[in-house]
CSV table of C-alpha atoms and ligand atoms in Angstrom, one decimal:
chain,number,residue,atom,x,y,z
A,1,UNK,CA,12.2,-0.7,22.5
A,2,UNK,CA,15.0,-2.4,21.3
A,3,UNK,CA,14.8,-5.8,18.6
A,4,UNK,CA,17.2,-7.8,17.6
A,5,UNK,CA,17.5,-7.4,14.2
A,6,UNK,CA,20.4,-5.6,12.1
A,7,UNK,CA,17.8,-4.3,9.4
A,8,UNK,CA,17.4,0.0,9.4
A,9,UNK,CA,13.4,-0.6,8.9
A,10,UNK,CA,12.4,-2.6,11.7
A,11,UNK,CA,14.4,-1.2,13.6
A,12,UNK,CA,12.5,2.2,13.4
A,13,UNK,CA,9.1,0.4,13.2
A,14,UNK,CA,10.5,-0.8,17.1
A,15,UNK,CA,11.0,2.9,18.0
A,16,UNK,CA,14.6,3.1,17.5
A,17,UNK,CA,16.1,6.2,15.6
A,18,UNK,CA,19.0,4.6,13.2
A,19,UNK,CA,21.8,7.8,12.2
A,20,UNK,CA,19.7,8.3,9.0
A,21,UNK,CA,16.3,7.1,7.9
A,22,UNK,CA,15.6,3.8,7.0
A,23,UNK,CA,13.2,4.7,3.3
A,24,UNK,CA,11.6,2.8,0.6
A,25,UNK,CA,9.0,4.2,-2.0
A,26,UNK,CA,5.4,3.2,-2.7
A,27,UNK,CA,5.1,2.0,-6.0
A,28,UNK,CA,9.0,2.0,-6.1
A,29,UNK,CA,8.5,-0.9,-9.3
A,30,UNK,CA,6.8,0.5,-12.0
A,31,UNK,CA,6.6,1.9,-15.8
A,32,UNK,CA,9.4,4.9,-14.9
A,33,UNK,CA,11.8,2.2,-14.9
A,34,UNK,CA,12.7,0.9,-18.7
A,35,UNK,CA,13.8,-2.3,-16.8
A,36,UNK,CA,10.5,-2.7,-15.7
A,37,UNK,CA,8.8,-1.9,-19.0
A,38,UNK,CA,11.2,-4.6,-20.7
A,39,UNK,CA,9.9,-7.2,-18.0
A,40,UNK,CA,6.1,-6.3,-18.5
A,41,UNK,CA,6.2,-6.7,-21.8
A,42,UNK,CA,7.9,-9.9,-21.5
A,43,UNK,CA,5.1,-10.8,-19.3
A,44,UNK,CA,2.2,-9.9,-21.9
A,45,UNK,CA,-0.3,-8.3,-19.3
A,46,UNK,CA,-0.2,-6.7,-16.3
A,47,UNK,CA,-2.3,-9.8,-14.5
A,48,UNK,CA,0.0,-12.1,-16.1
A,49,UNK,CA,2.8,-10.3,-14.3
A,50,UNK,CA,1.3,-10.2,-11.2
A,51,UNK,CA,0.7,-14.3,-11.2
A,52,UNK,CA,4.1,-15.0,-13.0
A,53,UNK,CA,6.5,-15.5,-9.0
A,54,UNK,CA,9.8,-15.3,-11.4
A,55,UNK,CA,9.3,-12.3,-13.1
A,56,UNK,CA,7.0,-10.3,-10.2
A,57,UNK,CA,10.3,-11.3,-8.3
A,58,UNK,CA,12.1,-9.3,-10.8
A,59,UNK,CA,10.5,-6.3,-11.1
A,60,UNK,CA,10.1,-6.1,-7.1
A,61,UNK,CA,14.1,-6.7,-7.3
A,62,UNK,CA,14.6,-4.0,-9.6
A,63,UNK,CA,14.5,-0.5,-8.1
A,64,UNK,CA,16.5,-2.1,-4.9
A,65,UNK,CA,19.4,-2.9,-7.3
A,66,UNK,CA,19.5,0.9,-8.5
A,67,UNK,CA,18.8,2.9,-5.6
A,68,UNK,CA,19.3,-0.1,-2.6
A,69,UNK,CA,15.8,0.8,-0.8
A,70,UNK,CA,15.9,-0.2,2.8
A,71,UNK,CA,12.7,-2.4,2.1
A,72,UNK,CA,11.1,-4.3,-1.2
A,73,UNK,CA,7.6,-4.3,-1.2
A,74,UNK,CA,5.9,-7.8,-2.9
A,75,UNK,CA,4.8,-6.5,-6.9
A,76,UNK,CA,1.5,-7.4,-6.9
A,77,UNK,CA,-1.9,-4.9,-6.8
A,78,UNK,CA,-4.8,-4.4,-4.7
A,79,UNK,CA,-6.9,-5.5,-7.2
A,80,UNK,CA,-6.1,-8.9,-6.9
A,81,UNK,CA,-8.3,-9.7,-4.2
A,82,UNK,CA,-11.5,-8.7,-6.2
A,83,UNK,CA,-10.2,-11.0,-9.4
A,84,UNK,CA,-9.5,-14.1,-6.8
A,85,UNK,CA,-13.4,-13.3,-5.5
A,86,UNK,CA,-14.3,-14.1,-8.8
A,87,UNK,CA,-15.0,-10.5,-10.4
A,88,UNK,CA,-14.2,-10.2,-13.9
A,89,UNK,CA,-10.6,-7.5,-14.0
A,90,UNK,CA,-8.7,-6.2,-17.1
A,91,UNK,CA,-6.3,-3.3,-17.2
A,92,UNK,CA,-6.3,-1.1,-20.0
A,93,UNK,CA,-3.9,0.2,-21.2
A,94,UNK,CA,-4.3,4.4,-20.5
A,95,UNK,CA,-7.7,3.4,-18.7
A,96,UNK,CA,-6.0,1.6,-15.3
A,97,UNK,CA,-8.4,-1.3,-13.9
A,98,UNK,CA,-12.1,-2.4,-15.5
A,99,UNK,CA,-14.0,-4.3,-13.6
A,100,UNK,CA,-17.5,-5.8,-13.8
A,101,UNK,CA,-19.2,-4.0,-11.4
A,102,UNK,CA,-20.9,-5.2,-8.3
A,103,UNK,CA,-24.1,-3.7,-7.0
A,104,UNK,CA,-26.3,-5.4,-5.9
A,105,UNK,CA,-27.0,-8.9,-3.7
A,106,UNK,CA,-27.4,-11.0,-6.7
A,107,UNK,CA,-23.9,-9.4,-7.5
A,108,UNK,CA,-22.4,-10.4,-4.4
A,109,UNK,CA,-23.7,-13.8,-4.6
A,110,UNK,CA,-21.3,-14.2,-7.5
A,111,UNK,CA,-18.2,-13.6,-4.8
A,112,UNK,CA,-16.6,-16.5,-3.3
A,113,UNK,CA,-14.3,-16.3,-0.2
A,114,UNK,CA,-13.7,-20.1,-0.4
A,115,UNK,CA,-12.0,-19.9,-4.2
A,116,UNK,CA,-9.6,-17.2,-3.6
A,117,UNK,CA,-6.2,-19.3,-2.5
A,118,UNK,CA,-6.3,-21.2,-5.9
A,119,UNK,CA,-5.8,-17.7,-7.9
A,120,UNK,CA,-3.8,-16.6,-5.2
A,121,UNK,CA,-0.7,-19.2,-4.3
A,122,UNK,CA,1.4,-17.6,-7.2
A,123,UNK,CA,1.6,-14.6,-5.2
A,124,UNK,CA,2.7,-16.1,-2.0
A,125,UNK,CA,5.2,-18.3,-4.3
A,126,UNK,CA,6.8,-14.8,-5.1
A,127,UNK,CA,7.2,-13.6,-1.3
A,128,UNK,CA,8.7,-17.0,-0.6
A,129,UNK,CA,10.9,-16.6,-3.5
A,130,UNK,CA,11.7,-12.4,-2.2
A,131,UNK,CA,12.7,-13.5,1.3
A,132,UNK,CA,15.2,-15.8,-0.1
A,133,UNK,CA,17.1,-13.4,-2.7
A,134,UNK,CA,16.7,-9.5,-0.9
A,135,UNK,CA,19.6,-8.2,0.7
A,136,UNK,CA,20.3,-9.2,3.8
A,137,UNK,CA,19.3,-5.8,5.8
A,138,UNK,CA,16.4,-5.3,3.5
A,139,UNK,CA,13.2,-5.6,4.8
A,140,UNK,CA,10.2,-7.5,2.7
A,141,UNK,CA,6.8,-6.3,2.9
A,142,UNK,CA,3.7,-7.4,1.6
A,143,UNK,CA,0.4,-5.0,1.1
A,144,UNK,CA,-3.3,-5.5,0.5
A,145,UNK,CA,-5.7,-2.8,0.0
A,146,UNK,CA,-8.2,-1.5,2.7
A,147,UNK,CA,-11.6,-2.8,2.3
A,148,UNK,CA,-12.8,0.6,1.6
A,149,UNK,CA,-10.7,1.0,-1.4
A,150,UNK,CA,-11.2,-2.2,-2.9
A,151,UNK,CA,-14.6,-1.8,-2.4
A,152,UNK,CA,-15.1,1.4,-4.5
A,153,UNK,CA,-13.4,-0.1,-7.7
A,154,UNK,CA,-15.1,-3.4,-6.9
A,155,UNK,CA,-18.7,-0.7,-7.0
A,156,UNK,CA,-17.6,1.8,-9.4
A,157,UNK,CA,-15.9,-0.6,-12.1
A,158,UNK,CA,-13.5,1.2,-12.4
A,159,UNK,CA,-11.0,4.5,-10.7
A,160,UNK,CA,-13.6,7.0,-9.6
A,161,UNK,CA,-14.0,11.1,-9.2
A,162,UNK,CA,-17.2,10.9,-7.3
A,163,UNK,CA,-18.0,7.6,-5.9
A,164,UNK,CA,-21.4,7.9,-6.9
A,165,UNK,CA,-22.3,4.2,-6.9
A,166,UNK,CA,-19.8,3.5,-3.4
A,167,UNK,CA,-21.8,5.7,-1.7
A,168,UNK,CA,-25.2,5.4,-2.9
A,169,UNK,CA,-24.9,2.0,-1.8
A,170,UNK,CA,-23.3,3.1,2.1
A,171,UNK,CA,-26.4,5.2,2.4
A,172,UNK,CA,-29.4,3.6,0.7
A,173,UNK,CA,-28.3,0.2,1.9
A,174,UNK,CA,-25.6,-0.4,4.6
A,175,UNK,CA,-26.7,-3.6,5.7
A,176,UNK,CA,-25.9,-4.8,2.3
A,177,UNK,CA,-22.6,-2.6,1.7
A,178,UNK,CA,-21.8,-4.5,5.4
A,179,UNK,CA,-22.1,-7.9,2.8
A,180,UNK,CA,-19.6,-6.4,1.1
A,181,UNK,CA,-17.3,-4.9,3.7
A,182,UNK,CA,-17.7,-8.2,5.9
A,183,UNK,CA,-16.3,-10.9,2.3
A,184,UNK,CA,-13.2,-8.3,2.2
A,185,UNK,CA,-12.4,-8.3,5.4
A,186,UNK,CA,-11.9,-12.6,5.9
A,187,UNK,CA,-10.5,-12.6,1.6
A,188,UNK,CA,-7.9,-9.9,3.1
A,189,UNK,CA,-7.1,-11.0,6.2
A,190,UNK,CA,-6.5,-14.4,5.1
A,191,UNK,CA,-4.4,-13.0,1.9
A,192,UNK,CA,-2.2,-11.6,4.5
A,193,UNK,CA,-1.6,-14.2,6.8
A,194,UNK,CA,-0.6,-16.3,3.9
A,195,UNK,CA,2.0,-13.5,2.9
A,196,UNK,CA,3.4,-13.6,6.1
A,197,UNK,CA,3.5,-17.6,6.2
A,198,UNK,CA,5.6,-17.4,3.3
A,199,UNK,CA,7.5,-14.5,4.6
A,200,UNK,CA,6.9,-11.3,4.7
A,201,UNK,CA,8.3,-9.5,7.4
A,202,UNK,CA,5.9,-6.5,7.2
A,203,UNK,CA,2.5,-5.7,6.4
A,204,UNK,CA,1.0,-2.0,4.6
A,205,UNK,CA,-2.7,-1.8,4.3
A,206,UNK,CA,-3.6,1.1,1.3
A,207,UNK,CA,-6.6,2.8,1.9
A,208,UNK,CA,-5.9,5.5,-0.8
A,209,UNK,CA,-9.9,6.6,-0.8
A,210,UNK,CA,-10.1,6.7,2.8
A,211,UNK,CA,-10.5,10.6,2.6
A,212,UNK,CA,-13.6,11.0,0.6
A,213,UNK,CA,-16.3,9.5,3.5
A,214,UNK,CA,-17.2,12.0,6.3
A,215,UNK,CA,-16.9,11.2,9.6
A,216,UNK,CA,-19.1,8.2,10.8
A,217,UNK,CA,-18.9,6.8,7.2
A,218,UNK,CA,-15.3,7.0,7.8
A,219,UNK,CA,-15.5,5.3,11.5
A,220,UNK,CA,-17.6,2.4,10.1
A,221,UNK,CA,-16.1,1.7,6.6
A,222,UNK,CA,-12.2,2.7,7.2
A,223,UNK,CA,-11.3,2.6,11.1
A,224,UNK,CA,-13.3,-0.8,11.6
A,225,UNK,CA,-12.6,-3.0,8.7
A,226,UNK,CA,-8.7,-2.2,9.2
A,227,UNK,CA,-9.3,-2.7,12.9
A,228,UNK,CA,-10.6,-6.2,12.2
A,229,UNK,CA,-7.7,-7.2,9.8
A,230,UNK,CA,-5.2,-6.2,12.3
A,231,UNK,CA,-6.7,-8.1,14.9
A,232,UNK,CA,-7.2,-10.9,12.8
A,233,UNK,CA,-3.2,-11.0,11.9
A,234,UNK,CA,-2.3,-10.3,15.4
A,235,UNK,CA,-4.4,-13.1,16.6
A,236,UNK,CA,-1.6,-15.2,15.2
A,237,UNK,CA,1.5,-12.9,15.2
A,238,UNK,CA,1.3,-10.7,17.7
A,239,UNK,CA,4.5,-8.9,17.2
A,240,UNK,CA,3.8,-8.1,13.4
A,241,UNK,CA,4.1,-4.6,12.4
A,242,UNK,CA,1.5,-3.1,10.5
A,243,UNK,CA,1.6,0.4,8.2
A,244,UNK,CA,-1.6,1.5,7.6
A,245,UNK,CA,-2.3,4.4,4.8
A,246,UNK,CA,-5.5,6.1,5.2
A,247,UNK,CA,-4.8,8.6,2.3
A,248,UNK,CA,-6.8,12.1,2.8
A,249,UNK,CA,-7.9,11.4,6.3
A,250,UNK,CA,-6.6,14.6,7.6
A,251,UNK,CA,-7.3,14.9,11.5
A,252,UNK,CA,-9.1,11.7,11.6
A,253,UNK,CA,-5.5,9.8,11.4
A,254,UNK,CA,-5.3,10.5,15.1
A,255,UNK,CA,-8.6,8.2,15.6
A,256,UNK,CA,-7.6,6.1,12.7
A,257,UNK,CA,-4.1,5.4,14.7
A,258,UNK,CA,-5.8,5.3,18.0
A,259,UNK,CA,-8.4,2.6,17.1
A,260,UNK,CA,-6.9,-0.1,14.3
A,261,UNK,CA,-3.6,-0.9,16.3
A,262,UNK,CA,-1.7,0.0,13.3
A,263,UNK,CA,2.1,0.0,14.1
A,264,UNK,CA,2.8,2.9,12.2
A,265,UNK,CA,1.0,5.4,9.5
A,266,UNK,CA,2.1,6.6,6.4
A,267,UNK,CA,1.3,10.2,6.0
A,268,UNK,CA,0.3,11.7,2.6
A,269,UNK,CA,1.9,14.7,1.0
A,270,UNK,CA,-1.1,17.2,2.4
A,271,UNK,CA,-0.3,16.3,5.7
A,272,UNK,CA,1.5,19.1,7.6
A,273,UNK,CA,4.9,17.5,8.6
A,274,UNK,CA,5.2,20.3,11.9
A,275,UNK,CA,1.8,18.8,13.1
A,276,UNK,CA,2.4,15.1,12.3
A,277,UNK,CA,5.6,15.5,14.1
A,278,UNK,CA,3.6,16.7,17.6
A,279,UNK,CA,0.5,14.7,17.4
A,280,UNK,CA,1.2,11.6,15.2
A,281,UNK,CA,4.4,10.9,15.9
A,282,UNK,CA,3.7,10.5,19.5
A,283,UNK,CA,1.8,7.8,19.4
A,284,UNK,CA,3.9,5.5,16.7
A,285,UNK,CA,6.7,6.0,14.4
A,286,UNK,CA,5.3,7.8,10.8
A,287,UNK,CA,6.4,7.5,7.2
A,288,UNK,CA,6.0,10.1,4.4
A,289,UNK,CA,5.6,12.3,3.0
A,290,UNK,CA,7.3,13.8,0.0
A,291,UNK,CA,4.9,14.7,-2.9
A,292,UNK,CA,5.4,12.6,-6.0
A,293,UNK,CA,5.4,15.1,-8.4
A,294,UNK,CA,8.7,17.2,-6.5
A,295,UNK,CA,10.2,13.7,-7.7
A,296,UNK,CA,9.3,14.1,-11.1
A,297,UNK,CA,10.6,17.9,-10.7
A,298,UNK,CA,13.8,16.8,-9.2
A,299,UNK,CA,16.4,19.8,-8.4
A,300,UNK,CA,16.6,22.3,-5.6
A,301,UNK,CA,13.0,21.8,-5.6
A,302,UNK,CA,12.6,17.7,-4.6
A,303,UNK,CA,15.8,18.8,-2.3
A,304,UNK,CA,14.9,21.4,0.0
A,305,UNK,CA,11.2,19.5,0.7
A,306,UNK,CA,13.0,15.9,1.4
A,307,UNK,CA,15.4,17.8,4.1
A,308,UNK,CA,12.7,19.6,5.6
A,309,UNK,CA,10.6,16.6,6.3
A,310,UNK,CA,14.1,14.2,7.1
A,311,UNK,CA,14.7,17.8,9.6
A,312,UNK,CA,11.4,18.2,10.9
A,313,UNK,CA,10.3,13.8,11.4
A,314,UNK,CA,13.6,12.7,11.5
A,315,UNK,CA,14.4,13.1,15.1
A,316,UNK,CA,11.8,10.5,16.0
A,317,UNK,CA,11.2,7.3,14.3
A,318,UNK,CA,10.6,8.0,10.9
A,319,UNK,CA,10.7,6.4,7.6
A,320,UNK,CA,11.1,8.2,4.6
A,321,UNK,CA,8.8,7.7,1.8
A,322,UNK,CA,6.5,9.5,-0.4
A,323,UNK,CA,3.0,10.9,-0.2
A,324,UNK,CA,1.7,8.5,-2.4
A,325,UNK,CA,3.0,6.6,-5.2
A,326,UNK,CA,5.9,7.2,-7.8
A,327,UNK,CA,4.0,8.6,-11.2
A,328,UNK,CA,5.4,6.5,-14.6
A,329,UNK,CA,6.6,10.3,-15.9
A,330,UNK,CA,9.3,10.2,-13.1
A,331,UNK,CA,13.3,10.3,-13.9
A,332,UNK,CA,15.0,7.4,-12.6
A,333,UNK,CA,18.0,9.7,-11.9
A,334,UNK,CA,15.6,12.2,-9.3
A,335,UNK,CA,15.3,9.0,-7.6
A,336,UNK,CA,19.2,8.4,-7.3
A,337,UNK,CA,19.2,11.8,-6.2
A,338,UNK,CA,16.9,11.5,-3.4
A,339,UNK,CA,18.3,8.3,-2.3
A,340,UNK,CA,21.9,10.5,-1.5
A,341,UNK,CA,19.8,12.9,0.1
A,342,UNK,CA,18.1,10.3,2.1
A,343,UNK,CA,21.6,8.9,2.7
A,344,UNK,CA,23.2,12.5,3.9
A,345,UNK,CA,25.1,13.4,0.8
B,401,LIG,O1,6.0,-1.1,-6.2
B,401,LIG,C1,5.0,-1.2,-5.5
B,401,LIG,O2,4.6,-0.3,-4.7
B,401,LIG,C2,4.3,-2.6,-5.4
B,401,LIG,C3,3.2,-2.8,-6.3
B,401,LIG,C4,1.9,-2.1,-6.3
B,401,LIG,C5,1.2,-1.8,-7.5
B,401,LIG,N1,0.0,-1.3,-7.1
B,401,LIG,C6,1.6,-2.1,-8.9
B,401,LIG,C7,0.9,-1.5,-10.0
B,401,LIG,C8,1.2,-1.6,-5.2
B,401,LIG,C9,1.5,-1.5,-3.7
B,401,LIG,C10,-0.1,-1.1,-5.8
B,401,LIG,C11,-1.2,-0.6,-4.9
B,401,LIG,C12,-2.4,-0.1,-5.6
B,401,LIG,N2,-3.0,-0.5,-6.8
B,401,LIG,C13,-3.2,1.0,-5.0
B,401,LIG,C14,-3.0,1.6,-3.7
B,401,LIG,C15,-1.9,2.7,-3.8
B,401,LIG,C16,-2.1,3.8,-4.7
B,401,LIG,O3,-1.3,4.0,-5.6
B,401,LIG,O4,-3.1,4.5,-4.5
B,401,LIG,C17,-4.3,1.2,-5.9
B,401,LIG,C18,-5.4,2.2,-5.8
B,401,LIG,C19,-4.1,0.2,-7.0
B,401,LIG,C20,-5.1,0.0,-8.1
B,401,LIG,C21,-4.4,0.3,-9.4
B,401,LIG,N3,-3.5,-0.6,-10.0
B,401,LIG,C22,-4.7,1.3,-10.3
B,401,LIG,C23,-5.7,2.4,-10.1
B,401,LIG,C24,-3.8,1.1,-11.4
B,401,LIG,C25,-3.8,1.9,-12.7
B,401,LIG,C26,-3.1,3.2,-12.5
B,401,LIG,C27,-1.7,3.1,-12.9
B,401,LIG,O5,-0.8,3.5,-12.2
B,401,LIG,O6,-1.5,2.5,-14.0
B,401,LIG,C28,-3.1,-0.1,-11.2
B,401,LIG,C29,-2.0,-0.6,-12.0
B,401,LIG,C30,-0.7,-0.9,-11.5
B,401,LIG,N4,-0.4,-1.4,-10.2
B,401,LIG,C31,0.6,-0.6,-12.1
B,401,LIG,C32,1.6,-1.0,-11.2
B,401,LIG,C33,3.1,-1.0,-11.4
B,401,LIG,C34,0.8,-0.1,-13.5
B,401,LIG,C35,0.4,-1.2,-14.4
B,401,LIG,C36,1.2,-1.3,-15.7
B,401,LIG,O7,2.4,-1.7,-15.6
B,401,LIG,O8,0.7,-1.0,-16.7
């Protein structure tokens, strides 16, 4: 398929293969950068940043002005859905995210769907603002979280090693987990189809905990709550790409590709690139894969692993990104590095 559209990540979203790889980086604005340190303090908190359009602007701005990333993806955090819902949020510093958890139906009672545009508009202020002031072949995207992932710090309170409470609930009580499920699917849904009102281009949906369900956990609380999203946004824009991320999935990405109508899947660093390339890859265009931490290493290391998987996904369409997001211990200058790489120096 061919679109009419001059920028490198569309285009490969449409199926085309551009001479090199169109590549952004998840989590591309964040604490490595000193820039981005100087602006988050500036903003006071990390909330305050998220709902302040000028400076989340900024930040987003940032690591395209360095390293000129075929795509700027909207600063903001999963998170925000929850704390527009109503649920108490704070981020400590060293901790990551607190929440007040919810557990129970008198819990979710507290949740409301209707409030979450008010706590919200600053957010879709910022995407407006981003598709104004990118580059002209750069590529905005916007992002939510998965349901599933939301959910579990929404459960847990907090980042989690066992998902104790997550799952508890899943199997002592899926009727009410569905509760749960159901209120993040429309807040989602709807938080993404204002995004793309305002203008962005492209949508990634981060399911970073997909991988810890089994099987028909997986089916019920990963593939169909993205499924419904997607169909939701397609309802009204039927054409809009969608990158989904369903981190630790391993095989089950076939089924999770086959059955949400995502446009394309990002692959995480465990995924075999050689496979992928045979039985992802032809069925839509992947992105991936390169671990996070051969960034932080840099060298012969980070540059023998970026041209294998440019070598071995490259010859299809492919976007280059990492497994999963840039770490804060990162050099800025690996990052220049990889962007030459990326670029065929
Ligand atoms: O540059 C970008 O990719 C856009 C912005 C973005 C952030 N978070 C900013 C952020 C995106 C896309 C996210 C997604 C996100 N947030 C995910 C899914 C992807 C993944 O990394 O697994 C998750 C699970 C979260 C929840 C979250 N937010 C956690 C667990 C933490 C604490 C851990 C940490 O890295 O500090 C955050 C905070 C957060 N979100 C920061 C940034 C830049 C660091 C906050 C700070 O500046 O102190």
């Amino acid at each position: 398929m061919r679109v009419s559209t001059t920028k490198p990540l569309l285009k490969s979203l449409a199926g085309e293969v551009p001479s090199r790889p169109p590549f952004w980086l998840m989590r591309q604005a964040g604490r490595y950068l000193p820039e981005y340190r100087a602006t988050r303090a500036k903003a006071g908190n990390f909330l305050d940043l998220c709902y302040n359009p000028e400076l989340a602007e900024e930040v987003t701005l940032q690591p395209l002005r360095r390293y000129g990333m075929d795509a700027a993806i909207l600063f903001a955090d999963i998170l925000l859905i929850p704390h527009a819902l109503g649920q108490p949020l704070a981020y400590r510093e060293g901790e990551g995210p607190v929440l007040d958890p919810v557990r129970s139906a008198t819990d979710l009672g507290k949740l409301d769907v209707s409030a979450i545009q008010k706590t919200l508009d600053p957010v879709y202020e910022t995407v407006a603002r981003l598709s104004q002031s990118i580059p002209k072949d750069c590529t905005l995207i916007g992002f939510a979280g998965a349901p599933w992932t939301v959910a579990t710090y929404m459960v847990e309170g907090r980042g989690s090693k066992d998902y104790l409470h997550s799952k508890h609930w899943i199997y002592s009580d899926p009727a009410g987990f569905s509760t749960l499920i159901d209120i993040l699917v429309e807040a989602t849904t709807d938080y993404l189809l204002h995004q793309v009102a305002a203008g962005a281009e492209v949508i990634q949906i981060f399911d970073t905990w997909a991988g810890v369900l089994p099987d028909d956990e997986f089916r019920k609380w990963v593939i169909e709550p993205t499924r419904r999203i997607i169909e939701g946004l397609r309802r009204q824009h039927p054409e809009l790409p969608v990158i989904g991320f369903p981190k630790g999935v391993g095989g089950n990405i076939i089924d999770f590709v086959r059955e949400t109508g995502v446009s394309a899947v990002s692959l995480d660093t465990g995924t075999p690139v050689g496979w992928a390339a045979k039985e992802v890859q032809s069925l839509v265009p992947v992105q991936g894969n390169l671990d996070p931490l051969l960034l932080v290493e840099g060298g012969k290391a980070m540059e023998a692993r970026a041209r294998d998987i440019i070598e071995t996904l490259g010859g299809k369409p492919f976007i280059f990104n990492l497994g999963h997001g840039i770490v804060p211990q990162t050099p800025p200058e690996n990052v220049a590095r990889l962007a030459e790489i990326i670029r065929g120096a």
